[in-house]
Amino acid sequence: MAYEGNLGAALDWKGRPVRCRECDHQAINAMGLCAKGRACIRDRRARRVETFLRANPELADQYLDHPYFEVRAGAARHATVFRLVPLLDDPEPEVRAMATLRLPVERIRDMIHDEDIDVRIAAASRLTCADLVPAIRDEAYMVRITAVRRMPVEMLPLVRHDPDPEVRAWVARRIDLRALPDMAFDPDPLVRREVAGRLPPDPLRLLVQDSDMRVRFTVAERLAEEDLVALLDDEEPAIRELARTRIEAVPELARQLEGHDGIQGAAVVAFPAPDDSAKET
């Protein structure tokens, strides 16, 4: 009896019922290496195709030119690598992306210019150094993020003014500490919080009066105790309390708490609002 699972009826890619008696793999079916509705190369469900190919990877090569793209994509995941080069020109991006993920880097450099975002992401996840330069100008921010996570640290200053704050946040996480103070005045508070989490003590003082309480809280966590007096009058109670607690833990600094009754009033520096219009959806 066929196992249907929770993926619906066993239909092929043209919507016709799958019939095991019409399949070329009756021998492996008899050995339990495939099953209609669960592991079947003829099924239109990608999960069932993948289950079949995981159990029978030696058959993948013969399905690289199958008319159904889900089969070609699944076969590309398991096939012999030297058979994948023609798939870089496949009409389906899912197939091109899989070939890009598996082929040697010297074969996939041009894929960073592919028309499909997922293929360009796949290429950016494999390429290195100068090969990533086209990716930092890509219109899709996920391509740029993928590139920023892989590129050498010395290339990151090229991307620190990216229009998308998520990209700039990744730059702030990885950029050399000597270049990080230049990002302390980024218009997006989440980027500045990443900066505050890495800055050395001296330049960290730049953010004591930041307009965003999340940034100032990070500063209060990391700033040297002797420099926390400026935060004793912060407008946020949680920041004042953190500064007070850390100062109290240093006996020779505790006297600085005299005259600070926890009343808010410290000025904060306002930053321009981030321009969300530049972020791709």
PDB file of C-alpha atoms in Angstrom, residues 25-225:
ATOM      1  CA  HIS A  25      13.209   1.386 -10.765  1.00  0.00           C
ATOM      2  CA  GLN A  26      11.065  -1.555  -9.753  1.00  0.00           C
ATOM      3  CA  ALA A  27      14.163  -3.457  -8.632  1.00  0.00           C
ATOM      4  CA  ILE A  28      15.181  -0.882  -6.042  1.00  0.00           C
ATOM      5  CA  ASN A  29      11.538  -0.555  -5.043  1.00  0.00           C
ATOM      6  CA  ALA A  30      11.599  -4.249  -4.209  1.00  0.00           C
ATOM      7  CA  MET A  31      14.656  -3.575  -2.026  1.00  0.00           C
ATOM      8  CA  GLY A  32      12.842  -0.808  -0.153  1.00  0.00           C
ATOM      9  CA  LEU A  33      15.012   1.987  -1.595  1.00  0.00           C
ATOM     10  CA  CYS A  34      12.009   3.877  -2.928  1.00  0.00           C
ATOM     11  CA  ALA A  35       8.303   4.023  -2.120  1.00  0.00           C
ATOM     12  CA  LYS A  36       5.400   5.805  -3.775  1.00  0.00           C
ATOM     13  CA  GLY A  37       4.319   8.780  -1.731  1.00  0.00           C
ATOM     14  CA  ARG A  38       7.527   8.881   0.290  1.00  0.00           C
ATOM     15  CA  ALA A  39      10.684   8.487  -1.823  1.00  0.00           C
ATOM     16  CA  CYS A  40      10.021   8.756  -5.527  1.00  0.00           C
ATOM     17  CA  ILE A  41      11.918  10.304  -8.428  1.00  0.00           C
ATOM     18  CA  ARG A  42       8.727  10.648 -10.436  1.00  0.00           C
ATOM     19  CA  ASP A  43       6.830  12.581  -7.760  1.00  0.00           C
ATOM     20  CA  ARG A  44       6.252  16.311  -8.202  1.00  0.00           C
ATOM     21  CA  ARG A  45       7.038  16.969  -4.530  1.00  0.00           C
ATOM     22  CA  ALA A  46      10.662  18.076  -4.079  1.00  0.00           C
ATOM     23  CA  ARG A  47      10.871  16.406  -0.661  1.00  0.00           C
ATOM     24  CA  ARG A  48       9.982  13.001  -2.100  1.00  0.00           C
ATOM     25  CA  VAL A  49      12.434  13.458  -4.963  1.00  0.00           C
ATOM     26  CA  GLU A  50      15.181  14.398  -2.493  1.00  0.00           C
ATOM     27  CA  THR A  51      14.413  11.389  -0.286  1.00  0.00           C
ATOM     28  CA  PHE A  52      14.778   9.130  -3.327  1.00  0.00           C
ATOM     29  CA  LEU A  53      18.089  10.698  -4.337  1.00  0.00           C
ATOM     30  CA  ARG A  54      19.535  10.508  -0.831  1.00  0.00           C
ATOM     31  CA  ALA A  55      18.826   6.784  -0.843  1.00  0.00           C
ATOM     32  CA  ASN A  56      20.090   6.312  -4.412  1.00  0.00           C
ATOM     33  CA  PRO A  57      22.752   8.998  -5.111  1.00  0.00           C
ATOM     34  CA  GLU A  58      24.384   6.840  -7.796  1.00  0.00           C
ATOM     35  CA  LEU A  59      21.309   7.465  -9.971  1.00  0.00           C
ATOM     36  CA  ALA A  60      21.546  11.269  -9.811  1.00  0.00           C
ATOM     37  CA  ASP A  61      23.696  11.691 -12.924  1.00  0.00           C
ATOM     38  CA  GLN A  62      21.004  10.275 -15.178  1.00  0.00           C
ATOM     39  CA  TYR A  63      18.457  12.875 -14.047  1.00  0.00           C
ATOM     40  CA  LEU A  64      20.441  16.056 -14.698  1.00  0.00           C
ATOM     41  CA  ASP A  65      18.515  16.681 -17.920  1.00  0.00           C
ATOM     42  CA  HIS A  66      15.071  15.716 -16.616  1.00  0.00           C
ATOM     43  CA  PRO A  67      12.287  18.016 -17.921  1.00  0.00           C
ATOM     44  CA  TYR A  68      11.086  18.788 -14.359  1.00  0.00           C
ATOM     45  CA  PHE A  69      13.285  21.402 -12.673  1.00  0.00           C
ATOM     46  CA  GLU A  70      12.790  19.989  -9.150  1.00  0.00           C
ATOM     47  CA  VAL A  71      14.312  16.726 -10.318  1.00  0.00           C
ATOM     48  CA  ARG A  72      17.232  18.522 -11.994  1.00  0.00           C
ATOM     49  CA  ALA A  73      17.844  20.599  -8.865  1.00  0.00           C
ATOM     50  CA  GLY A  74      17.731  17.522  -6.643  1.00  0.00           C
ATOM     51  CA  ALA A  75      19.985  15.587  -8.973  1.00  0.00           C
ATOM     52  CA  ALA A  76      22.479  18.469  -9.002  1.00  0.00           C
ATOM     53  CA  ARG A  77      22.802  18.132  -5.233  1.00  0.00           C
ATOM     54  CA  HIS A  78      23.985  14.513  -5.509  1.00  0.00           C
ATOM     55  CA  ALA A  79      25.455  14.137  -8.998  1.00  0.00           C
ATOM     56  CA  THR A  80      29.116  13.891  -9.952  1.00  0.00           C
ATOM     57  CA  VAL A  81      30.554  17.422  -9.788  1.00  0.00           C
ATOM     58  CA  PHE A  82      32.190  17.409 -13.240  1.00  0.00           C
ATOM     59  CA  ARG A  83      28.732  16.796 -14.774  1.00  0.00           C
ATOM     60  CA  LEU A  84      27.299  20.057 -13.355  1.00  0.00           C
ATOM     61  CA  VAL A  85      28.883  22.706 -15.599  1.00  0.00           C
ATOM     62  CA  PRO A  86      26.045  22.677 -18.182  1.00  0.00           C
ATOM     63  CA  LEU A  87      23.574  23.406 -15.378  1.00  0.00           C
ATOM     64  CA  LEU A  88      25.035  26.897 -14.951  1.00  0.00           C
ATOM     65  CA  ASP A  89      22.971  27.751 -18.045  1.00  0.00           C
ATOM     66  CA  ASP A  90      19.820  25.985 -16.848  1.00  0.00           C
ATOM     67  CA  PRO A  91      16.634  28.056 -17.364  1.00  0.00           C
ATOM     68  CA  GLU A  92      15.623  27.520 -13.708  1.00  0.00           C
ATOM     69  CA  PRO A  93      17.444  29.572 -11.040  1.00  0.00           C
ATOM     70  CA  GLU A  94      17.097  26.820  -8.426  1.00  0.00           C
ATOM     71  CA  VAL A  95      19.126  24.511 -10.639  1.00  0.00           C
ATOM     72  CA  ARG A  96      21.739  27.172 -11.407  1.00  0.00           C
ATOM     73  CA  ALA A  97      22.043  27.974  -7.693  1.00  0.00           C
ATOM     74  CA  MET A  98      22.661  24.339  -6.777  1.00  0.00           C
ATOM     75  CA  ALA A  99      25.324  23.991  -9.457  1.00  0.00           C
ATOM     76  CA  THR A 100      26.913  27.238  -8.210  1.00  0.00           C
ATOM     77  CA  LEU A 101      27.080  25.888  -4.673  1.00  0.00           C
ATOM     78  CA  ARG A 102      28.897  22.719  -5.738  1.00  0.00           C
ATOM     79  CA  LEU A 103      31.206  23.568  -8.628  1.00  0.00           C
ATOM     80  CA  PRO A 104      34.787  24.758  -8.067  1.00  0.00           C
ATOM     81  CA  VAL A 105      35.140  28.522  -7.552  1.00  0.00           C
ATOM     82  CA  GLU A 106      36.987  29.053 -10.822  1.00  0.00           C
ATOM     83  CA  ARG A 107      33.887  27.790 -12.668  1.00  0.00           C
ATOM     84  CA  ILE A 108      31.349  30.071 -10.978  1.00  0.00           C
ATOM     85  CA  ARG A 109      32.867  33.566 -10.970  1.00  0.00           C
ATOM     86  CA  ASP A 110      30.448  34.808 -13.634  1.00  0.00           C
ATOM     87  CA  MET A 111      27.447  33.657 -11.585  1.00  0.00           C
ATOM     88  CA  ILE A 112      27.786  36.739  -9.378  1.00  0.00           C
ATOM     89  CA  HIS A 113      26.179  38.568 -12.313  1.00  0.00           C
ATOM     90  CA  ASP A 114      23.257  36.135 -12.692  1.00  0.00           C
ATOM     91  CA  GLU A 115      19.821  37.692 -13.158  1.00  0.00           C
ATOM     92  CA  ASP A 116      18.387  35.779 -10.186  1.00  0.00           C
ATOM     93  CA  ILE A 117      18.992  36.896  -6.598  1.00  0.00           C
ATOM     94  CA  ASP A 118      19.267  33.368  -5.176  1.00  0.00           C
ATOM     95  CA  VAL A 119      21.934  32.448  -7.697  1.00  0.00           C
ATOM     96  CA  ARG A 120      23.916  35.585  -6.859  1.00  0.00           C
ATOM     97  CA  ILE A 121      23.612  34.782  -3.142  1.00  0.00           C
ATOM     98  CA  ALA A 122      24.932  31.294  -3.848  1.00  0.00           C
ATOM     99  CA  ALA A 123      27.862  32.779  -5.755  1.00  0.00           C
ATOM    100  CA  ALA A 124      28.591  35.332  -3.023  1.00  0.00           C
ATOM    101  CA  SER A 125      28.643  32.517  -0.461  1.00  0.00           C
ATOM    102  CA  ARG A 126      31.458  30.825  -2.388  1.00  0.00           C
ATOM    103  CA  LEU A 127      33.589  33.609  -3.836  1.00  0.00           C
ATOM    104  CA  THR A 128      36.353  35.447  -2.001  1.00  0.00           C
ATOM    105  CA  CYS A 129      38.465  38.607  -2.165  1.00  0.00           C
ATOM    106  CA  ALA A 130      38.309  40.592  -5.411  1.00  0.00           C
ATOM    107  CA  ASP A 131      35.678  38.263  -6.858  1.00  0.00           C
ATOM    108  CA  LEU A 132      33.221  39.738  -4.330  1.00  0.00           C
ATOM    109  CA  VAL A 133      33.561  43.342  -5.546  1.00  0.00           C
ATOM    110  CA  PRO A 134      30.532  43.110  -7.869  1.00  0.00           C
ATOM    111  CA  ALA A 135      28.451  41.807  -4.953  1.00  0.00           C
ATOM    112  CA  ILE A 136      28.986  44.900  -2.792  1.00  0.00           C
ATOM    113  CA  ARG A 137      27.221  46.950  -5.471  1.00  0.00           C
ATOM    114  CA  ASP A 138      24.373  44.463  -5.926  1.00  0.00           C
ATOM    115  CA  GLU A 139      20.834  45.883  -5.817  1.00  0.00           C
ATOM    116  CA  ALA A 140      19.728  43.090  -3.437  1.00  0.00           C
ATOM    117  CA  TYR A 141      20.813  43.689   0.153  1.00  0.00           C
ATOM    118  CA  MET A 142      20.963  39.949   0.929  1.00  0.00           C
ATOM    119  CA  VAL A 143      23.622  39.534  -1.748  1.00  0.00           C
ATOM    120  CA  ARG A 144      25.577  42.372  -0.155  1.00  0.00           C
ATOM    121  CA  ILE A 145      25.180  40.891   3.341  1.00  0.00           C
ATOM    122  CA  THR A 146      26.435  37.519   2.103  1.00  0.00           C
ATOM    123  CA  ALA A 147      29.457  39.235   0.577  1.00  0.00           C
ATOM    124  CA  VAL A 148      30.166  41.302   3.711  1.00  0.00           C
ATOM    125  CA  ARG A 149      30.148  38.178   5.878  1.00  0.00           C
ATOM    126  CA  ARG A 150      32.852  36.583   3.693  1.00  0.00           C
ATOM    127  CA  MET A 151      35.047  39.354   2.372  1.00  0.00           C
ATOM    128  CA  PRO A 152      38.474  40.087   3.876  1.00  0.00           C
ATOM    129  CA  VAL A 153      38.427  42.607   6.719  1.00  0.00           C
ATOM    130  CA  GLU A 154      40.521  45.048   4.718  1.00  0.00           C
ATOM    131  CA  MET A 155      37.730  45.340   2.127  1.00  0.00           C
ATOM    132  CA  LEU A 156      34.995  46.248   4.639  1.00  0.00           C
ATOM    133  CA  PRO A 157      35.602  50.032   4.633  1.00  0.00           C
ATOM    134  CA  LEU A 158      34.237  49.939   1.060  1.00  0.00           C
ATOM    135  CA  VAL A 159      30.845  48.919   2.452  1.00  0.00           C
ATOM    136  CA  ARG A 160      30.543  50.927   5.675  1.00  0.00           C
ATOM    137  CA  HIS A 161      28.238  53.459   3.984  1.00  0.00           C
ATOM    138  CA  ASP A 162      25.918  50.855   2.444  1.00  0.00           C
ATOM    139  CA  PRO A 163      22.313  52.166   2.166  1.00  0.00           C
ATOM    140  CA  ASP A 164      20.935  49.253   4.204  1.00  0.00           C
ATOM    141  CA  PRO A 165      21.460  49.226   7.994  1.00  0.00           C
ATOM    142  CA  GLU A 166      21.578  45.420   8.154  1.00  0.00           C
ATOM    143  CA  VAL A 167      24.564  45.444   5.817  1.00  0.00           C
ATOM    144  CA  ARG A 168      26.258  48.191   7.829  1.00  0.00           C
ATOM    145  CA  ALA A 169      25.586  46.234  11.035  1.00  0.00           C
ATOM    146  CA  TRP A 170      27.506  43.278   9.584  1.00  0.00           C
ATOM    147  CA  VAL A 171      30.314  45.661   8.646  1.00  0.00           C
ATOM    148  CA  ALA A 172      30.386  46.943  12.241  1.00  0.00           C
ATOM    149  CA  ARG A 173      30.666  43.368  13.553  1.00  0.00           C
ATOM    150  CA  ARG A 174      33.704  42.569  11.406  1.00  0.00           C
ATOM    151  CA  ILE A 175      35.557  45.749  10.461  1.00  0.00           C
ATOM    152  CA  ASP A 176      39.017  46.417  11.882  1.00  0.00           C
ATOM    153  CA  LEU A 177      38.820  48.215  15.241  1.00  0.00           C
ATOM    154  CA  ARG A 178      40.946  51.036  13.872  1.00  0.00           C
ATOM    155  CA  ALA A 179      38.217  51.876  11.348  1.00  0.00           C
ATOM    156  CA  LEU A 180      35.277  51.289  13.698  1.00  0.00           C
ATOM    157  CA  PRO A 181      35.136  54.786  15.323  1.00  0.00           C
ATOM    158  CA  ASP A 182      34.133  56.216  11.932  1.00  0.00           C
ATOM    159  CA  MET A 183      30.876  54.261  12.263  1.00  0.00           C
ATOM    160  CA  ALA A 184      30.011  55.659  15.708  1.00  0.00           C
ATOM    161  CA  PHE A 185      27.785  58.300  14.113  1.00  0.00           C
ATOM    162  CA  ASP A 186      25.830  55.981  11.831  1.00  0.00           C
ATOM    163  CA  PRO A 187      22.211  57.198  11.441  1.00  0.00           C
ATOM    164  CA  ASP A 188      20.770  53.824  12.488  1.00  0.00           C
ATOM    165  CA  PRO A 189      20.791  53.033  16.240  1.00  0.00           C
ATOM    166  CA  LEU A 190      21.115  49.286  15.733  1.00  0.00           C
ATOM    167  CA  VAL A 191      24.318  49.851  13.774  1.00  0.00           C
ATOM    168  CA  ARG A 192      25.612  52.148  16.528  1.00  0.00           C
ATOM    169  CA  ARG A 193      24.767  49.466  19.102  1.00  0.00           C
ATOM    170  CA  GLU A 194      26.978  47.015  17.174  1.00  0.00           C
ATOM    171  CA  VAL A 195      29.689  49.674  17.173  1.00  0.00           C
ATOM    172  CA  ALA A 196      29.275  50.227  20.917  1.00  0.00           C
ATOM    173  CA  GLY A 197      29.668  46.505  21.493  1.00  0.00           C
ATOM    174  CA  ARG A 198      33.158  46.487  19.952  1.00  0.00           C
ATOM    175  CA  LEU A 199      34.736  49.903  20.450  1.00  0.00           C
ATOM    176  CA  PRO A 200      37.768  50.118  22.740  1.00  0.00           C
ATOM    177  CA  PRO A 201      37.225  52.145  25.955  1.00  0.00           C
ATOM    178  CA  ASP A 202      38.576  55.504  24.765  1.00  0.00           C
ATOM    179  CA  PRO A 203      36.525  55.898  21.557  1.00  0.00           C
ATOM    180  CA  LEU A 204      33.533  54.324  23.336  1.00  0.00           C
ATOM    181  CA  ARG A 205      33.095  57.677  25.094  1.00  0.00           C
ATOM    182  CA  LEU A 206      31.816  59.021  21.763  1.00  0.00           C
ATOM    183  CA  LEU A 207      28.526  57.242  22.422  1.00  0.00           C
ATOM    184  CA  VAL A 208      27.904  58.246  26.058  1.00  0.00           C
ATOM    185  CA  GLN A 209      25.318  60.802  24.930  1.00  0.00           C
ATOM    186  CA  ASP A 210      23.824  58.769  22.077  1.00  0.00           C
ATOM    187  CA  SER A 211      20.156  59.469  21.378  1.00  0.00           C
ATOM    188  CA  ASP A 212      19.175  55.783  21.595  1.00  0.00           C
ATOM    189  CA  MET A 213      18.912  54.174  25.029  1.00  0.00           C
ATOM    190  CA  ARG A 214      19.944  50.763  23.651  1.00  0.00           C
ATOM    191  CA  VAL A 215      23.245  52.227  22.520  1.00  0.00           C
ATOM    192  CA  ARG A 216      23.792  54.012  25.831  1.00  0.00           C
ATOM    193  CA  PHE A 217      22.961  50.833  27.762  1.00  0.00           C
ATOM    194  CA  THR A 218      25.644  48.968  25.816  1.00  0.00           C
ATOM    195  CA  VAL A 219      28.039  51.801  26.621  1.00  0.00           C
ATOM    196  CA  ALA A 220      27.109  51.541  30.310  1.00  0.00           C
ATOM    197  CA  GLU A 221      27.917  47.834  30.215  1.00  0.00           C
ATOM    198  CA  ARG A 222      31.370  48.258  28.670  1.00  0.00           C
ATOM    199  CA  LEU A 223      32.707  51.696  29.577  1.00  0.00           C
ATOM    200  CA  ALA A 224      35.448  51.876  32.199  1.00  0.00           C
ATOM    201  CA  GLU A 225      33.990  52.496  35.683  1.00  0.00           C
TER     202      GLU A 225
END
